[in-house]
Every structure is written in structure tokens, then in C-alpha cells.
């Protein structure tokens, strides 16, 4: 378990804040149809050795936030319009292109959902892994190759020496994801962002890959941001959770508390709608309606058209992130009720 | 294979008479895709054994869940049932008639009764057809089902039934979200009033919250129209939720099959146990109480499956016997005659009970 | 028709049997979401009155598209002058007056004269017939033959595909100009048809490849399997599901090829194997004029301008049709 997070406000001096601190981040996409506000004031932080899970439906802005942190946002059409991304005490958004590039890969790395399309199909995995060392560390090709074999062994690819000459398509999905992990680990970064690393994999392989990631994280004391929509995966590995909806964090919490008693109706809806392995219910709880269109985010609380607790105030007032306890926050006007009981209050409209 | 063709008895506990006639009987179904080399002069160099001796029964009004890892042959079974692929051998009996031998008019008639819902809501609807045309197409192909003047009304009724606004008939698929598209796919599947619906991962591409909506809809429709479902998925929790019986597939074979409680609470096949224990449970407290079996390695290639028991390369219990002798799908000797929940079909020489799903406190 | 607004959540469907809260709520909020979603500019009150199809929607779209209207007007005009050139050009395109060789424009002769003192305006008008016939017929032939053969090869695969692919490779290998010299020099017929036939013969493999590729892509989609699962026959699958989804690249390449064929006719004529005088064509005039570009640029300008306008009109038409057949762009 990692140390708790202090939301430090001071910069400069000896830095004692979290490894990564994202503050009030806004990203928009300027498209033909209009401005899609994909990220609207995201706040989260990660410490060394800590796993933050970012949860949310597709389109909630999880990946875009990650891309903004990595500095690989598709721009145009995407633009960071506001906010700070403080990594090891420096605001990455103020850095120039060259400096930013140095951070990427060496200090923070990313693992993508679709390993096949993020690996180069015409280079063998040895070359791709070795490239990390020749380019960033100026090693000779031979040295780089030796390091590549070492890495492949570390991510438990059997017969690494022979398989180093294989091409990505010759690996299975799980193996490819391991190669991706090896590439991310190559330069021993302080932070790894894994964007749905196991969504494309089968449960058995998913378990292997998550295990590997957790083990490597422990070994190197890295910060890990795990993006996923699977509440199950999160429960097994995360230290804390940030739930996103329509480009905002609606709830942050240590992992244990959120499952016991969610403080936001959306989180509660998500938890209730997953079928359980150990019981056979009658009807699944379903959050009504659809995720919002980012071109027209509802007024007030963005969740109000789908929220069973919504009242008049929700339609007009955007709830701030209320502090629920020392380490918990919820962007719901009625977090106390949500936390408190399971009955839905009668609508007073 | 003697026992494999023995019909499995359905679980009578959930109120259905056990003696009811199965609507669909699958016997020793085999599908091998030839691996060829050369373009004009093709040489067969091997075969992908996608489905290799699968047998099961489907009863009226029940849901049979099929689970298994990617590539184990689930979709191929579905396509064989739909007659979209020709089996290498084996029989599929619909009400006693072997549909694999049918063609032309007779096949078309059977097709009315077995329909399919596809996995990917984005590619299973023709982007250049209106929703009205998509759901109305079954009536164009089978004009005897609905007279021409009646069709529009039927289409609108179907939209209504799946919870979409009937006024949407002139919209195109891209104007709908994934969950709504899946509803359109279900409406198309229902149009001919089939008795059986084969659903190949119908909710895998959907978000958790929307997934629940679609599963609820499918359950409601089952009651309303007395449908039999064959529900394929790789998400074991969803399968448990919707299924009456569950079959577990590995490398083209069913390795364990039984009523849902038998499979989930009393699994006897090591693969089922590993699969169940690997399911992430949305409860961090359960971390301490769970024993997780992490399988090593990947699924072997179906073009070159292991001898004996196909699971032996990843099985922690594998012994000499597993290499040489193929275990048959039958009630394991240890449990035979006990009548307990562990006495269900399991293809393992060393089957033993091992509860792996943690109980909720 | 506000009282029949399909987007009105109040009028959401009532789930049969009642009590299916999720279904009902979803239907209601679907309406909001779709209402807010961009890009469906179809009449919001569009009552479900009449079911529409891709083709009727496409036609409605085209009728309102100025690009389509302009291109159709240009093409109709070209067809008109090809059929009845005499209505807008009263002189004889073959009448030569060497004294006026390469002279500029003058009253009654707005485009000036060519090297042999023939009226350029009259020749541009009369040239339309041969050029438009070659361009349109060659394109139509190539597109029809190519997409049928390529489409069938892509759909059925196997032997049929292997044989067809080899045959098209052979035709691909023939250099066009050389092939023209060999093939057309033995033909004595001076009409446009041997030229058109030659172009179709050498041109179809290009379209066949494109059609084959896009049919293979379309065929792999689940909706084709879905159609098959419903019991649809091959012809329905091809016509209803595959063709509309595979036609776009063929339209694009086809309309661009049209210009190439008109230009190719010029090249062949220049080499003496294409159309032969007294046939009048833009191609012949362009190749004549290209030697004189310094002395008399007007000789090149007018037939080349007519050619460009024709090509542009067809490309615009192709674009408009392609867009109209894509519901996502509506
Ligand atoms: N047309 C084909 N030609 C050759 N091999 C095929 C063909 N279709 C399927 N296969 C192979 O058959 C095996 C079973 O495939 P199938 O699609 O049934 O798997 P599945 O269980 O549905 O997997 P998933 O969960 O990924 O959908 C795989 O190894 C696959 O590569
Ligand atoms: N390159 C892009 N151009 C326009 N919109 C984009 C682009 N990338 C992402 N978006 C939009 O941003 C929103 C958030 O996307 P994303 O962060 O990928 O969601 P998720 O939470 O599923 O990872 C989505 O509505 C998506 O359509
Ligand atoms: S603020 Fe209101 S609408 Fe938003 S989640 Fe809380 S109760 Fe629901
Ligand atoms: S037969 Fe042997 S290898 Fe196969 S599952 Fe049983 S113990 Fe494992
Ligand atoms: Mg994403
Ligand atoms: Mg499949």
C-alpha cells in the first residue's frame, strides 16, 4: 500500500508532492460538428508505488486525459485549454517540445489497449525493444539486443532468446501485451499509464498480465495509472479509484471504501449493474439512458438526466468535488444521502 | 466416442419438466478449416480444428451459456448452428431433422426458426440501410410471414418491443449508440418469431451500464416469446446471470457442462476452476479470501492441439494418463451415482470438486 | 406536425406488459440524446409517415445539392450538343480557309481559327460528340465489365477469383500506347467504337481490382452474415448489402478515368491510330494545337477547356452521388 496523497499547493523548493498531480485539466476537440469538451477539469494524483485506477464508460475522457499527460494528444483537433500537469514538481504543459519528449518514454511510459496496432508490424520485437536503448541510451546494437532479451525474460516470455526475432503478429494477444509492457518498462520510468491493458484479453490471460504489471510495479516502485471500465479488475489491484463521467472526476476514493459505500450515484449505478459470479439475481440494475453527447453536456450536474436522485438543484448547479473524508471526494450535491442509505429519496419537484 | 452422444439431461430444478423434447440436438459436431498453401494449386498442409466433437441439447425456453477463451470455437459453433458454415461432420437436429443436410427451400424454412444476434453492433448492421429496411428485410426474404401492407406495422411493433422509438424507422445505424444498435439487431432477430436465438457475445462490445439494459431486455423477451437462447460470451458473470445451463469450451471441445449452480459452485474440471478463479470480482475485501489459479502459458494452436487431454499443457494436475488418453465428457466416476451437484459431465480423468467462487458475505 | 414529434420523450413507446422501467426510460432518453446529436439534419418532425430507403434518401439529397444540379446541367448540355451540334454552331467544322490560319477571334468566330483556318468554335462544338462518346462509353464499359467481374471474383473467391486475377494481370502488363498501335492499326473502321472497345479491353482490370478489393472488405462484415442467416440468397446479398457498400471507390476511380480516356483518345489520334479525320474530336484538335502553343494558344485553350469542363462535371457528379449514398454524411 502506498503513502497517502497530500494535495500540495506549493511548487518549487524541495518537492514533496505526489509523483504526478493533474489539476483542473481541460481538453477540447474542435471538430466540424462543434467543440467537444472531452475533459472538463480533471483532478487526480498518483504517488510513487501507488496504483490509481481511472474508471468510466467509453467516451468519458479517460484516454484523452492520459494522452494529455503523455503529451501525445492528437492536436489539432485536440487542445489542452486549461490546467496543470505537475510531474515531479514541474508543470509539463510549460515545457518545450524537446524537453517534453525527454520525459516521455524515459520518465513516463504508456501501454495501450490494442498491442497489435501499437507495435510496428514490420520490425521484429527485438529491434523494437532494442530501439529504446539505442535511441534513448545510446547503446550499441549488440548491447541493446542483450538488454532486450533480458527484458523479455523479465516479462516472462518463454524462450526469449529465440522469440526475439519474431514479429508482433506471431505472438498471441497476451504475449503482445507483455512485449508492450516490456517496452514501457525498458527505461525504468517512474510512471506508467496503462490504457485498458487487458480489455482485449481473455480472463485467464488478463489475470497473468495484471499479475505481471503489479509485480513489476512493486519491484520498481513505479506510479501506475490503470485506465479501465472493468470494476472487477480494479478491485484486485488498485489502491485508489477515480471515477470519470463526461470528462470530470465524479468520485475519488481509496479502493476499499468505494465498493463498500459509493458516494456518487453514478458509481453506485455502475456497481449495481455488474452481474455477480456468485449469485443469480432476477433483473440487473441498469443505469437508464445513455452517456452524454460531449458537444452538449447537460447543464448543472452532467449526470442528472440519468440520476435516480436528481432534484431541481442538480439541473442548475454544477456540484463541486465535495470532500467526503480525508481521502474521498464526490461531485454530488447529495453525497451524504448516497453514502448513507440505499433508498432513493422521493423527487421533490 | 460413446458417451459424448449421450443427451445431457437438463436441470429439472428450475421448474421445467425434464422429459421435454429438446428443440436442438447437436451431435459430434466437427469443423476443421483446412490450412492450404499455394494460390491456384492448393495443397492442404493441415487443419485448424476449430470445433472437434461437440454435443449438446437445447430445450425450449431455456438458456444455454457457452463460455471459453478466445479462439476456442464458440463463434464457429454458432455459425454451424446457423448453417453459415458447413460442418466437417456431425449432426444438428432441429426438432429431429438434421439441418446440416438441408438446402434450398427446406433450409430457408428452418432458418426462420433459428436466428442470430451478432457480437459487434457496429458491423452487424448495414450502414447503408435504414432501420426500417434492416428490420423489415426478414419479411422480404420470407414474404409468407407478413403480407406486404402489414410489414411497416410489424417493424414498428418490433422497435417498440425492444424499447426503441417506433418513429425511428427512417434513421440509419450510425445515428444510434452501441446499445441501441444491439437492440436493432435483436429486433431483426425476432422478426420471424424464431424459437431459438443464437447470441454470439451480444453484450461484449457494450459498456457495463448499457450491457445491463440489453441483458434485461433479452431476459424479458425470452419470457414473452418463449425463446431458447444459446448465449455465447467470455464474461462468466454475465453467463451465470442469464443461463440455465452452462457449457465450458476449450480448444474446440466442451470440457464441462451442467446447470449453472453445478458449474459455478461445484466445478470439477481444472479448466473451469481456473477460468472461474481468474474472474476479477468487484470486491477488494475478497482479495484475501480468494485463491486464484493463474494458468501459465497461452492456449495452444488449434491447428496442432496436444494429444490426450487438450488442456494438459496448462493443467497443474496433468499426469501421464492425460498425455495418452483423451478424457471423455461424462459424469466422472468419483461422482457417479452420488446425485450431488458435482455429478455433472466433466471431461477430466482426475476431476474433483474445488469451490473457487468466493461467497458474498 | 408538432403533435407527432418523434423526438418528444413524452411520446416514447410503452413497453408491452408494462413494468420494464429500463426499457421505457431508455426510449425516452434516446430521444433527447439523438435530438442533441449533431449531423442528423433530417426534418426533425419527420413523421414516420413514409418509410424511406437509401435510394429515396439519396435522391432527395441529390435534388437539393447544387453541385449535383450544376454537373447534371453541364452534362445535359454536352449531350445536347453531341446530338444536335448544328443548333448552336451553324458553320461547317471541316471548312478550311487557309488565309485565316491561326487567326485570333473576330466577329462570327469567337474562338478564332486553327492552322488550317477552320473555325475553332465550330470544331469544339462538333468535337463534343466523339469525345463525349468515347469518354462516356469507355467509362461505362470499363465500370460495368470491371465491377461485375471484379465483384463476382471478390464475392465468390476460389477458382473464379484466381483465374480472373491472372487474366487481369495479363491485361495490366500491356502498355496502353503500344497496345493501341498494334490493336488499332489493323482496324479500318473509322468510327469511335474500335477505340472505345480497345479502352474497355485494357481498362477493365483496373476497376476489377478495385471492385474486388472493396467487395472483399464489404463481404467480411457481419451484416452480410446476418443477411445470410436470415436466408438471403447471393443476389440479394450482392445487390442489397455488398454493392451499396462497395461502390464508392469505383465511382471515384471511374469518374477520374473518364478524363483519362478522352485524353487517351487524343494520344491515339495523334499517333494516327485513334479517330481519323474527317471525324472531329477534342483529342485530335488538342494534339494538333499542342505543336502550336507558342503561336496560337487559343487553338489549345478552347478544346482543352471543353475537355476540362467535361471531366470536372463528371467528377462533381461522381462526388455528389457518392456522398448521397453515404448516410453518415447527411
Ligand atoms: N474461416 C476460417 N478459416 C480458418 N480458421 C478459422 C476460420 N474461422 C475460425 N477459424 C479458427 O477457428 C478457431 C475457433 O474460432 P472461433 O471464431 O469459433 O473462436 P471463438 O471461440 O468465437 O473466439 P472469440 O472469443 O475470439 O470470438 C480459431 O482458431 C480461428 O482462428
Ligand atoms: N482525435 C479526436 N478527435 C475528436 N474527438 C476525439 C478524438 N479523440 C477522442 N475524442 C473524443 O473525446 C471523448 C473522450 O474520449 P476518450 O478519452 O477516448 O474516452 P474513453 O474514456 O473511452 O477513453 C470521446 O467523445 C471521443 O470521441
Ligand atoms: S448532483 Fe444531483 S444529479 Fe448529480 S449525481 Fe448528485 S444527485 Fe445525481
Ligand atoms: S485430464 Fe488431466 S490434463 Fe486434462 S484436465 Fe484432467 S487432470 Fe488436467
Ligand atoms: Mg479509451
Ligand atoms: Mg467469437
Coordinates of C-alpha atoms and ligand atoms in Angstrom, one line a residue, chain A residues 202, chain B residues 31-35 47-51 66-79 85 119 200-201 232-234 249 251-252 300-303, ligand 1:
Chain A
X202 CA -9.3 -13.4 -22.0
Chain B
X31 CA -15.4 -28.3 -38.1
X32 CA -11.9 -28.3 -39.4
X33 CA -10.8 -25.4 -41.5
X34 CA -8.2 -26.6 -44.0
X35 CA -4.8 -24.8 -44.0
X47 CA -6.3 -28.1 -40.4
X48 CA -7.5 -25.7 -37.8
X49 CA -9.6 -27.9 -35.5
X50 CA -11.9 -25.2 -34.6
X51 CA -14.7 -27.4 -33.3
X66 CA -21.2 -21.2 -23.7
X67 CA -18.0 -19.8 -22.3
X68 CA -14.4 -20.2 -23.2
X69 CA -11.3 -18.3 -24.2
X70 CA -10.9 -16.5 -27.5
X71 CA -10.4 -18.9 -30.3
X72 CA -11.8 -22.0 -28.6
X73 CA -14.5 -22.3 -31.2
X74 CA -17.6 -20.6 -29.7
X75 CA -18.3 -18.5 -32.8
X76 CA -17.7 -21.4 -35.1
X77 CA -20.3 -23.5 -33.2
X78 CA -22.7 -20.5 -33.6
X79 CA -22.1 -20.3 -37.3
X85 CA -20.5 -22.8 -42.3
X119 CA -21.3 -9.6 -31.3
X200 CA -22.7 -14.6 -30.1
X201 CA -21.3 -12.3 -27.5
X232 CA -22.1 -17.2 -26.0
X233 CA -19.8 -15.0 -24.0
X234 CA -16.5 -14.8 -22.5
X249 CA -15.3 -24.9 -24.1
X251 CA -9.8 -25.8 -27.9
X252 CA -12.8 -26.9 -29.8
X300 CA -2.1 -24.0 -27.8
X301 CA -2.8 -23.6 -31.5
X302 CA -5.9 -25.4 -32.6
X303 CA -4.1 -26.5 -35.7
Ligands
LIG1 N1 -12.8 -19.3 -41.8 C1 -11.8 -19.7 -41.0 N2 -10.7 -20.3 -41.6 C2 -9.7 -20.8 -40.8 N3 -9.7 -20.8 -39.5 C3 -10.8 -20.3 -38.8 C4 -11.9 -19.7 -39.6 N4 -12.9 -19.3 -38.7 C5 -12.4 -19.6 -37.5 N5 -11.1 -20.2 -37.6 C6 -10.3 -20.6 -36.4 O1 -11.1 -21.5 -35.6 C7 -10.8 -21.3 -34.2 C8 -12.1 -21.0 -33.5 O2 -12.6 -19.7 -33.9 P1 -13.9 -19.1 -33.3 O3 -14.1 -17.8 -34.0 O4 -15.0 -20.0 -33.2 O5 -13.4 -18.7 -31.8 P2 -14.3 -18.0 -30.6 O6 -14.3 -19.0 -29.5 O7 -15.6 -17.5 -31.1 O8 -13.3 -16.9 -30.2 P3 -13.6 -15.3 -29.8 O9 -13.9 -15.4 -28.3 O10 -12.3 -14.6 -30.0 O11 -14.7 -14.8 -30.6 C9 -9.8 -20.2 -34.2 O12 -8.5 -20.7 -34.0 C10 -9.9 -19.5 -35.5 O13 -8.7 -18.9 -35.9

